[in-house]
Short mmCIF file of C-alpha atoms in Angstrom, two decimals:
data_model
loop_
_atom_site.label_atom_id
_atom_site.label_comp_id
_atom_site.label_asym_id
_atom_site.label_seq_id
_atom_site.Cartn_x
_atom_site.Cartn_y
_atom_site.Cartn_z
CA UNK A 591 -62.97 28.24 51.71
CA UNK A 592 -62.72 32.05 51.89
CA UNK A 593 -59.56 31.64 53.96
CA UNK A 594 -57.75 29.47 51.42
CA UNK A 595 -59.11 30.88 48.16
CA UNK A 596 -60.02 34.46 48.99
CA UNK A 597 -62.97 36.18 47.38
CA UNK A 598 -62.14 34.94 43.89
CA UNK A 599 -61.09 38.16 42.21
CA UNK A 600 -60.16 37.96 38.54
CA UNK A 601 -56.41 38.11 37.93
CA UNK A 602 -56.91 41.23 35.80
CA UNK A 603 -58.05 43.23 38.84
CA UNK A 604 -55.17 42.10 41.04
CA UNK A 605 -52.91 44.93 39.91
CA UNK A 606 -55.50 47.47 41.08
CA UNK A 607 -55.85 45.72 44.45
CA UNK A 608 -52.09 45.54 44.90
CA UNK A 609 -51.58 49.20 43.96
CA UNK A 610 -54.31 50.31 46.41
CA UNK A 611 -52.82 48.16 49.18
CA UNK A 612 -49.28 49.37 48.44
CA UNK A 613 -50.42 53.02 48.52
CA UNK A 614 -52.25 52.35 51.79
CA UNK A 615 -49.11 50.79 53.26
CA UNK A 616 -46.96 53.72 52.11
CA UNK A 617 -49.44 56.13 53.70
CA UNK A 618 -49.18 54.07 56.90
CA UNK A 619 -45.38 54.33 56.68
CA UNK A 620 -45.56 58.11 56.26
CA UNK A 621 -48.12 58.20 59.07
CA UNK A 622 -45.47 56.90 61.46
CA UNK A 623 -44.08 60.44 61.56
CA UNK A 624 -47.41 61.71 62.88
CA UNK A 625 -48.44 60.47 66.29
CA UNK A 626 -52.12 60.52 65.30
CA UNK A 627 -51.88 57.77 62.68
CA UNK A 628 -51.11 54.21 63.83
CA UNK A 629 -48.97 53.54 60.76
CA UNK A 630 -47.88 49.99 61.57
CA UNK A 631 -51.48 49.02 62.19
CA UNK A 632 -52.47 50.56 58.84
CA UNK A 633 -49.76 48.49 57.11
CA UNK A 634 -50.96 45.37 58.96
CA UNK A 635 -54.59 46.00 57.93
CA UNK A 636 -53.42 46.30 54.32
CA UNK A 637 -51.75 42.88 54.55
CA UNK A 638 -54.85 41.41 56.20
CA UNK A 639 -57.12 42.75 53.45
CA UNK A 640 -54.75 41.34 50.84
CA UNK A 641 -54.90 37.94 52.53
CA UNK A 642 -58.69 38.01 52.71
CA UNK A 643 -59.00 39.01 49.07
CA UNK A 644 -56.45 36.54 47.71
CA UNK A 645 -56.67 33.73 50.25
CA UNK A 646 -54.08 32.30 52.58
CA UNK A 647 -51.71 29.43 51.94
CA UNK A 648 -49.58 27.88 54.66
CA UNK A 649 -46.66 30.07 53.55
CA UNK A 650 -48.70 33.28 53.40
CA UNK A 651 -50.10 32.55 56.87
CA UNK A 652 -46.50 32.24 58.07
CA UNK A 653 -45.62 35.59 56.46
CA UNK A 654 -48.77 37.21 57.88
CA UNK A 655 -47.87 35.97 61.36
CA UNK A 656 -44.43 37.58 60.98
CA UNK A 657 -46.07 40.83 59.82
CA UNK A 658 -48.43 40.64 62.82
CA UNK A 659 -45.60 40.09 65.29
CA UNK A 660 -43.65 42.98 63.77
CA UNK A 661 -46.72 45.21 64.10
CA UNK A 662 -47.12 44.32 67.79
CA UNK A 663 -43.41 44.76 68.48
CA UNK A 664 -43.26 48.02 66.54
CA UNK A 665 -46.24 49.44 68.39
CA UNK A 666 -44.49 48.68 71.69
CA UNK A 667 -41.21 50.30 70.62
CA UNK A 668 -42.19 53.74 71.94
CA UNK A 669 -42.53 52.53 75.49
CA UNK A 670 -39.51 50.22 75.30
CA UNK A 671 -37.09 52.76 73.83
CA UNK A 672 -38.40 55.70 75.86
CA UNK A 673 -38.18 53.71 79.08
CA UNK A 674 -34.70 52.40 78.25
CA UNK A 675 -33.38 55.90 77.55
CA UNK A 676 -34.88 57.23 80.80
CA UNK A 677 -33.50 54.30 82.80
CA UNK A 678 -30.06 54.77 81.25
CA UNK A 679 -30.07 58.39 82.44
CA UNK A 680 -30.58 57.22 86.02
CA UNK A 681 -34.36 57.22 86.40
CA UNK A 682 -35.79 54.65 88.80
CA UNK A 683 -37.71 51.63 87.54
CA UNK A 684 -40.76 52.89 89.42
CA UNK A 685 -40.64 56.22 87.60
CA UNK A 686 -40.14 54.52 84.24
CA UNK A 687 -43.02 52.08 84.81
CA UNK A 688 -45.40 54.77 86.08
CA UNK A 689 -44.53 57.05 83.15
CA UNK A 690 -45.07 54.17 80.72
CA UNK A 691 -48.48 53.52 82.29
CA UNK A 692 -49.30 57.23 82.05
CA UNK A 693 -48.27 57.18 78.38
CA UNK A 694 -50.61 54.29 77.67
CA UNK A 695 -53.62 55.70 79.54
CA UNK A 696 -53.30 59.28 78.32
CA UNK A 697 -52.66 58.27 74.72
CA UNK A 698 -56.13 56.73 74.82
CA UNK A 699 -57.74 59.69 76.59
CA UNK A 700 -55.94 62.57 74.84
CA UNK A 701 -54.57 61.48 71.49
CA UNK A 702 -52.33 62.31 69.71
CA UNK A 703 -49.83 63.81 72.15
CA UNK A 704 -51.46 63.14 75.53
CA UNK A 705 -49.47 59.96 76.15
CA UNK A 706 -46.10 61.52 75.42
CA UNK A 707 -46.84 64.60 77.51
CA UNK A 708 -48.17 62.52 80.40
CA UNK A 709 -45.13 60.23 80.30
CA UNK A 710 -42.70 63.14 80.42
CA UNK A 711 -44.60 64.91 83.21
CA UNK A 712 -44.96 61.73 85.27
CA UNK A 713 -41.27 60.94 84.92
CA UNK A 714 -40.26 64.51 85.78
CA UNK A 715 -42.49 64.67 88.86
CA UNK A 716 -41.51 61.26 90.22
CA UNK A 717 -37.81 61.85 89.65
CA UNK A 718 -38.09 65.33 91.20
CA UNK A 719 -39.70 63.80 94.29
CA UNK A 720 -37.12 61.00 94.42
CA UNK A 721 -33.98 63.02 93.70
CA UNK A 722 -34.99 66.49 94.86
CA UNK A 723 -32.88 67.79 91.96
CA UNK A 724 -34.78 69.30 89.05
CA UNK A 725 -31.75 69.14 86.72
CA UNK A 726 -31.39 65.37 87.10
CA UNK A 727 -35.15 64.92 86.80
CA UNK A 728 -35.18 67.08 83.66
CA UNK A 729 -32.28 65.07 82.22
CA UNK A 730 -34.28 61.84 82.60
CA UNK A 731 -37.27 63.47 80.91
CA UNK A 732 -35.04 64.76 78.11
CA UNK A 733 -33.64 61.26 77.55
CA UNK A 734 -37.16 59.87 77.43
CA UNK A 735 -38.09 62.44 74.76
CA UNK A 736 -34.98 61.47 72.76
CA UNK A 737 -36.09 57.86 73.12
CA UNK A 738 -39.41 58.82 71.55
CA UNK A 739 -37.63 60.25 68.51
CA UNK A 740 -35.45 57.14 68.28
CA UNK A 741 -38.56 54.98 68.40
CA UNK A 742 -40.03 56.81 65.40
CA UNK A 743 -36.98 55.85 63.33
CA UNK A 744 -37.13 52.24 64.55
CA UNK A 745 -40.88 51.98 63.83
CA UNK A 746 -40.22 53.32 60.32
CA UNK A 747 -37.68 50.54 59.77
CA UNK A 748 -40.15 47.96 61.11
CA UNK A 749 -42.75 49.35 58.70
CA UNK A 750 -40.34 48.97 55.78
CA UNK A 751 -39.70 45.35 56.75
CA UNK A 752 -43.45 44.69 57.01
CA UNK A 753 -44.01 46.12 53.52
CA UNK A 754 -41.07 44.14 52.18
CA UNK A 755 -42.53 40.92 53.56
CA UNK A 756 -45.90 41.74 51.98
CA UNK A 757 -44.21 42.40 48.61
CA UNK A 758 -42.47 39.01 48.92
CA UNK A 759 -45.85 37.41 49.72
CA UNK A 760 -47.51 39.09 46.73
CA UNK A 761 -44.63 38.32 44.35
CA UNK A 762 -44.67 34.64 45.27
CA UNK A 763 -48.42 34.41 44.65
CA UNK A 764 -47.72 34.10 40.92
CA UNK A 765 -50.32 36.63 39.79
CA UNK A 766 -48.82 39.79 41.15
CA UNK A 767 -47.45 42.99 39.68
CA UNK A 768 -44.40 42.19 41.82
CA UNK A 769 -43.91 38.76 40.22
CA UNK A 770 -40.89 38.48 37.94
#
């Protein structure tokens, strides 16, 4: 019953809950500009807590699934956009895949910047070995770094959409500060 009805909070305390969750989500959105904070995950956790506190209907489960998919997609954007930019500059698929793997492993070992640094170094070294031209190798690394910056902007937009979906969810609940 916790899933469908939540914890049974009085309607009078809902505005406090929604304000706290909205502030948390905004902090997650701002956190997207800092590699240390997994902003999309913070926004997702806010939506999950809201669902646990208020309960889930079939429609809110649908919205939460969309928020979850956006969070997963958004968290993968770094690797996708960085790899695409490097590949577009002429880097080999092997170099792109190895650098993506290095980004994943080293982001776990040396957060916050270990993954990005490892990806750029791995790409540079592999392309230098392959091409024997440091300028071309550096160009691929530069494009990958530009891809990282592009991914930040895209993740920010994904975060805005996630928050918008949560506001829709809250406003349709009927007892929300967002309700008309």
